[in-house]
PDB file of C-alpha atoms in Angstrom:
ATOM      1  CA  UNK A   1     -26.540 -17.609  17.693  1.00 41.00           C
ATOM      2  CA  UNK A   2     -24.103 -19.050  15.097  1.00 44.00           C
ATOM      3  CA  UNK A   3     -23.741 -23.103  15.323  1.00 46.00           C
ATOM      4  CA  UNK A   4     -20.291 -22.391  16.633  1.00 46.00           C
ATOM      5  CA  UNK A   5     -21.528 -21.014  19.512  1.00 48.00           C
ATOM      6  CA  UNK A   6     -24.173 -23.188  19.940  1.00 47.00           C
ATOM      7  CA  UNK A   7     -21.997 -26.218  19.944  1.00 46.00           C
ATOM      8  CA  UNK A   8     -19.427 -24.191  22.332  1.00 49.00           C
ATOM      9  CA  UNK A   9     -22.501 -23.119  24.621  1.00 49.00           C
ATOM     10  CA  UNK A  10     -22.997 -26.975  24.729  1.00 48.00           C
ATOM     11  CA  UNK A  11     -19.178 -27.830  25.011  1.00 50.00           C
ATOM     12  CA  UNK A  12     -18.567 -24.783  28.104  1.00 49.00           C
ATOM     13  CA  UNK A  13     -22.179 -25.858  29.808  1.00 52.00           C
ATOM     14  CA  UNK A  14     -20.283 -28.863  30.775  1.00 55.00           C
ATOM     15  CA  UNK A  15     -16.487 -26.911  31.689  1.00 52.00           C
ATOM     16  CA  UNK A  16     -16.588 -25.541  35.915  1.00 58.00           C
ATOM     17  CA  UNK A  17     -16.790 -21.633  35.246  1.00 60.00           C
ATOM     18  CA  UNK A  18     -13.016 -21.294  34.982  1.00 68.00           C
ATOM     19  CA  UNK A  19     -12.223 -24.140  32.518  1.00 66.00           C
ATOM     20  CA  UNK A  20     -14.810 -22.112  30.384  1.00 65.00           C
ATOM     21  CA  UNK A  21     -13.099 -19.036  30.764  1.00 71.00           C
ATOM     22  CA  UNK A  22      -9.952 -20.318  30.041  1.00 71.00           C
ATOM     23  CA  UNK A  23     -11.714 -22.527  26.887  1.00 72.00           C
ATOM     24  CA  UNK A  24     -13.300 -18.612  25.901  1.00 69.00           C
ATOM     25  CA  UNK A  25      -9.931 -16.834  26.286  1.00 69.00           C
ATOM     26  CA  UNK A  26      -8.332 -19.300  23.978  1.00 68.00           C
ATOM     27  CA  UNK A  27     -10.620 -19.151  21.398  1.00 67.00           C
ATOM     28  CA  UNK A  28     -10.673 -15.369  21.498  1.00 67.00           C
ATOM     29  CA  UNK A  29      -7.177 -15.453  21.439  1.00 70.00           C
ATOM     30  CA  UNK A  30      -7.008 -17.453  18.520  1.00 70.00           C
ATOM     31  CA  UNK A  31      -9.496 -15.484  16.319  1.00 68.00           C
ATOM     32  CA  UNK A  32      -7.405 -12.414  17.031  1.00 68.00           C
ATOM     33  CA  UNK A  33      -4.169 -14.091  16.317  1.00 68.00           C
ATOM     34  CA  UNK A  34      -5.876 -15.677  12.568  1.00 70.00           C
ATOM     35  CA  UNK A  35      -7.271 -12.042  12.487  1.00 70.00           C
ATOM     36  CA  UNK A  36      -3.476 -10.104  12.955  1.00 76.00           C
ATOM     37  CA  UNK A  37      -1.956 -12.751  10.416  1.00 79.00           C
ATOM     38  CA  UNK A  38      -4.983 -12.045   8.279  1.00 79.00           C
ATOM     39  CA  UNK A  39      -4.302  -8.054   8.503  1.00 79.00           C
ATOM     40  CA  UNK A  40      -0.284  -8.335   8.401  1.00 81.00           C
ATOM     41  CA  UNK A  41      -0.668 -10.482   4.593  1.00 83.00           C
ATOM     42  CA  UNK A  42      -3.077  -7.763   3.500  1.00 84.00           C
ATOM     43  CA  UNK A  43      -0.707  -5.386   4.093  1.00 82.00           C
ATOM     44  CA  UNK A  44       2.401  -6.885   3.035  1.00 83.00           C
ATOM     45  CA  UNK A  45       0.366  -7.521  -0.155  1.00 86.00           C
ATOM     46  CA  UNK A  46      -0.888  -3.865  -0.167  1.00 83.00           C
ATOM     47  CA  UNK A  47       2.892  -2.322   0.147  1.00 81.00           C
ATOM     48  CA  UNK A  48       3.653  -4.876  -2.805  1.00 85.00           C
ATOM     49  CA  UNK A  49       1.151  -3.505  -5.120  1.00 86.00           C
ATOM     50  CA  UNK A  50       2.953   0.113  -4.141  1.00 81.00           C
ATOM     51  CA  UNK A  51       6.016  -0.868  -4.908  1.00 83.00           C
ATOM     52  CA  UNK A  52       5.055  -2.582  -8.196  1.00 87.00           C
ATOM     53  CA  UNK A  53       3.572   0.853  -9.113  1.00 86.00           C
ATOM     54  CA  UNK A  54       5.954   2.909  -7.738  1.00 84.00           C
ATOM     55  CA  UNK A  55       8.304   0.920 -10.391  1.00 86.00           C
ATOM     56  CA  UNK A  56       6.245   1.229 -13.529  1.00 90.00           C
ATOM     57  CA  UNK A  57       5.332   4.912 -12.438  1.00 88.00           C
ATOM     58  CA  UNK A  58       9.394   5.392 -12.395  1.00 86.00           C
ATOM     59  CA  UNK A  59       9.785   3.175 -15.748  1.00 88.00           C
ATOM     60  CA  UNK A  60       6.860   5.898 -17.484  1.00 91.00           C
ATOM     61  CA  UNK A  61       8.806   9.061 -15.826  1.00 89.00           C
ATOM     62  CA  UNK A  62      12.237   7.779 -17.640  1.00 87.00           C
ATOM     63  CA  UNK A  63      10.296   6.649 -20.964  1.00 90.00           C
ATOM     64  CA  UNK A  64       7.975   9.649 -21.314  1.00 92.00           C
ATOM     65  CA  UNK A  65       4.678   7.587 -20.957  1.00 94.00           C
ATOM     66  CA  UNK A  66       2.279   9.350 -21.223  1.00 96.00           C
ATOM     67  CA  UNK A  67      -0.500   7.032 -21.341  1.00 96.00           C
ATOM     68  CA  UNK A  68       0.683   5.363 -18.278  1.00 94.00           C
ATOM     69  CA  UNK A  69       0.216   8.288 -16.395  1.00 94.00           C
ATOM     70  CA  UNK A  70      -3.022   9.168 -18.113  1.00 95.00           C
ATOM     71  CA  UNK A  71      -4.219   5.481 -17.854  1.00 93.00           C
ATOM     72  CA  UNK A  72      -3.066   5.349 -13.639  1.00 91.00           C
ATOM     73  CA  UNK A  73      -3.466   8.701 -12.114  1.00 91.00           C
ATOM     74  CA  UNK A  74      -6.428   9.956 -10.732  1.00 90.00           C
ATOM     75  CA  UNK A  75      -7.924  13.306 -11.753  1.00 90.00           C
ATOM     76  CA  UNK A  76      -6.891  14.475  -7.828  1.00 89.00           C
ATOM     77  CA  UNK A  77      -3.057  12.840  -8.637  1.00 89.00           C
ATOM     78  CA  UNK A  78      -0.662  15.885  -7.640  1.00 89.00           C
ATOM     79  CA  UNK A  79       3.555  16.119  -7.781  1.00 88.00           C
ATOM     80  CA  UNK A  80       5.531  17.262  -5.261  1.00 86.00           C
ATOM     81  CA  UNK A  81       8.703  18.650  -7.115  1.00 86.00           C
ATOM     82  CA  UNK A  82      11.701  19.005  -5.914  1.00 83.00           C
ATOM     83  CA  UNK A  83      11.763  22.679  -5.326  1.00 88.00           C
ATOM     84  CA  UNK A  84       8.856  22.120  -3.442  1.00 87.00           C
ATOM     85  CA  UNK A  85       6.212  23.226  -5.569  1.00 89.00           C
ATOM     86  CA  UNK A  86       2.779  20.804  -6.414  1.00 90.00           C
ATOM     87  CA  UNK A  87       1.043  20.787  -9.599  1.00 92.00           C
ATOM     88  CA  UNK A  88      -1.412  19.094 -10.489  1.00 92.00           C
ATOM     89  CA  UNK A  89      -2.542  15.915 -13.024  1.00 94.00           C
ATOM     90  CA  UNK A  90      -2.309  18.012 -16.421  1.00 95.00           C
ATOM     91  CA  UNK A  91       0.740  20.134 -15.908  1.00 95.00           C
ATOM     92  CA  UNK A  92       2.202  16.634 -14.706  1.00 93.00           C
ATOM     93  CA  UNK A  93       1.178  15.257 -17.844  1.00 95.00           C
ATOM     94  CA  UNK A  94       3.172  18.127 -19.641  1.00 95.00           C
ATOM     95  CA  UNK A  95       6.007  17.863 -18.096  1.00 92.00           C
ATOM     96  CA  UNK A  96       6.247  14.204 -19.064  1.00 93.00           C
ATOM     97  CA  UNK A  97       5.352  14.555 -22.068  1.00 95.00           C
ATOM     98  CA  UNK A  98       8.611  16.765 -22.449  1.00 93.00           C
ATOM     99  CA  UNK A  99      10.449  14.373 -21.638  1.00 89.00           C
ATOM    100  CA  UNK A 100      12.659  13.487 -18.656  1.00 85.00           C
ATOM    101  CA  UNK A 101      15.861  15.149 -18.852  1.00 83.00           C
ATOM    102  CA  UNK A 102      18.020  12.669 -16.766  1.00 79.00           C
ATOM    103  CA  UNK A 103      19.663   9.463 -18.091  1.00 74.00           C
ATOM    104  CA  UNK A 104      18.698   7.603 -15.422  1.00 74.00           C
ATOM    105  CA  UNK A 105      16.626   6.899 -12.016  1.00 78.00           C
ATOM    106  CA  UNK A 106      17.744   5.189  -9.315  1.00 78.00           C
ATOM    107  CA  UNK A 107      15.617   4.888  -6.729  1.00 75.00           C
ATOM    108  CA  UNK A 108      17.683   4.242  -3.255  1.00 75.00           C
ATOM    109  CA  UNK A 109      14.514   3.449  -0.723  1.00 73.00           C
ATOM    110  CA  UNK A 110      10.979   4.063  -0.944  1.00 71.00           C
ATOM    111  CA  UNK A 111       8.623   4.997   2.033  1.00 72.00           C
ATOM    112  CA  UNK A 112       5.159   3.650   2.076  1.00 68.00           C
ATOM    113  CA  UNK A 113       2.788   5.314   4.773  1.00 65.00           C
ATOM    114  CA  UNK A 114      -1.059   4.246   4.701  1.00 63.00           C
ATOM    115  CA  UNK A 115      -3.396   7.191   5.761  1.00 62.00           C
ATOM    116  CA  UNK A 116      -6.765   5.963   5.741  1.00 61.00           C
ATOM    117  CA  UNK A 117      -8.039   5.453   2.497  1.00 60.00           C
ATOM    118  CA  UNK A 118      -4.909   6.955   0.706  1.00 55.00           C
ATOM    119  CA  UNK A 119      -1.598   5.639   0.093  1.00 58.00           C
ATOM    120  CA  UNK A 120       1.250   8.249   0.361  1.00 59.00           C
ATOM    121  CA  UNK A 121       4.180   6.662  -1.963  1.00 61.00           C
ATOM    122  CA  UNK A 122       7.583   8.799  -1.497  1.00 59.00           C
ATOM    123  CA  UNK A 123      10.386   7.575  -2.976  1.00 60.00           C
ATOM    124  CA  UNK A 124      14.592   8.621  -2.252  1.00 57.00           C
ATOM    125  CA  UNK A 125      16.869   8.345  -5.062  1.00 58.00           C
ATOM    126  CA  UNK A 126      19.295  10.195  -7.766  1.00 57.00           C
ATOM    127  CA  UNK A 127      18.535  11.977 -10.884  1.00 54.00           C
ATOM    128  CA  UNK A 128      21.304  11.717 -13.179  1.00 56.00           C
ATOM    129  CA  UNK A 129      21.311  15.035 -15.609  1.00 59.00           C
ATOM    130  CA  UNK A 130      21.671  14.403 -19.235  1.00 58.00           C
ATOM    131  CA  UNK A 131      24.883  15.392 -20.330  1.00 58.00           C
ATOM    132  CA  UNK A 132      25.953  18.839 -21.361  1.00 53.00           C
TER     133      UNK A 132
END
């Protein structure tokens, strides 16, 4: 037993049965309060790191970088294009390399969804053509 719960064994063997229910209950409730505060800043930092990517992955679409890509993409990294079709890291790579063919990229929301051990980043926005 931890020396917290020694000294609350101690504290509680001197509470009626209730009083160290109640005394149990609050510090339960406690922990899992510090515990759901604990999780919600993880996450709220987590969704900030996505977002922070999500920007510099945009920034390296409208520059043509490369090494960016190269540098933060994992050999599994695949694209979901527009007319629905996924390739994969090195035809990715290619594409970029070609250069964007829009002026600009604004991006209007972006979804985060965590699915276990991989983050899903899917952002909305315009594509503005070059000009003809």
């Amino acid at each position: 037993m931890s020396v917290s719960g020694e000294i609350l064994t101690r504290q509680s063997s001197k509470l009626s049965p209730t009083k160290q229910s109640k005394e149990v209950d609050a510090i339960l409730e406690t922990r899992e309060d510090s515990m759901d505060t604990q999780a919600r800043a993880e996450e709220a930092e987590a969704v900030a790191i996505l977002h922070r990517l999500n920007e510099q992955y945009i920034r390296a679409f409208v520059e043509a970088d490369v090494p960016w890509y190269v540098e933060n993409l994992s050999a599994a990294f695949t694209c979901s294009l527009a007319d629905g079709r996924r390739i994969g890291k090195e035809e990715f790579l290619h594409m970029v390399a070609a250069g964007p063919g829009v002026t600009d990229v604004t991006v209007d929301e972006i979804g985060v969804r965590q699915t276990t051990a991989v983050e899903r980043v899917t952002p909305h926005g315009t594509l503005l053509p070059w000009p003809a």
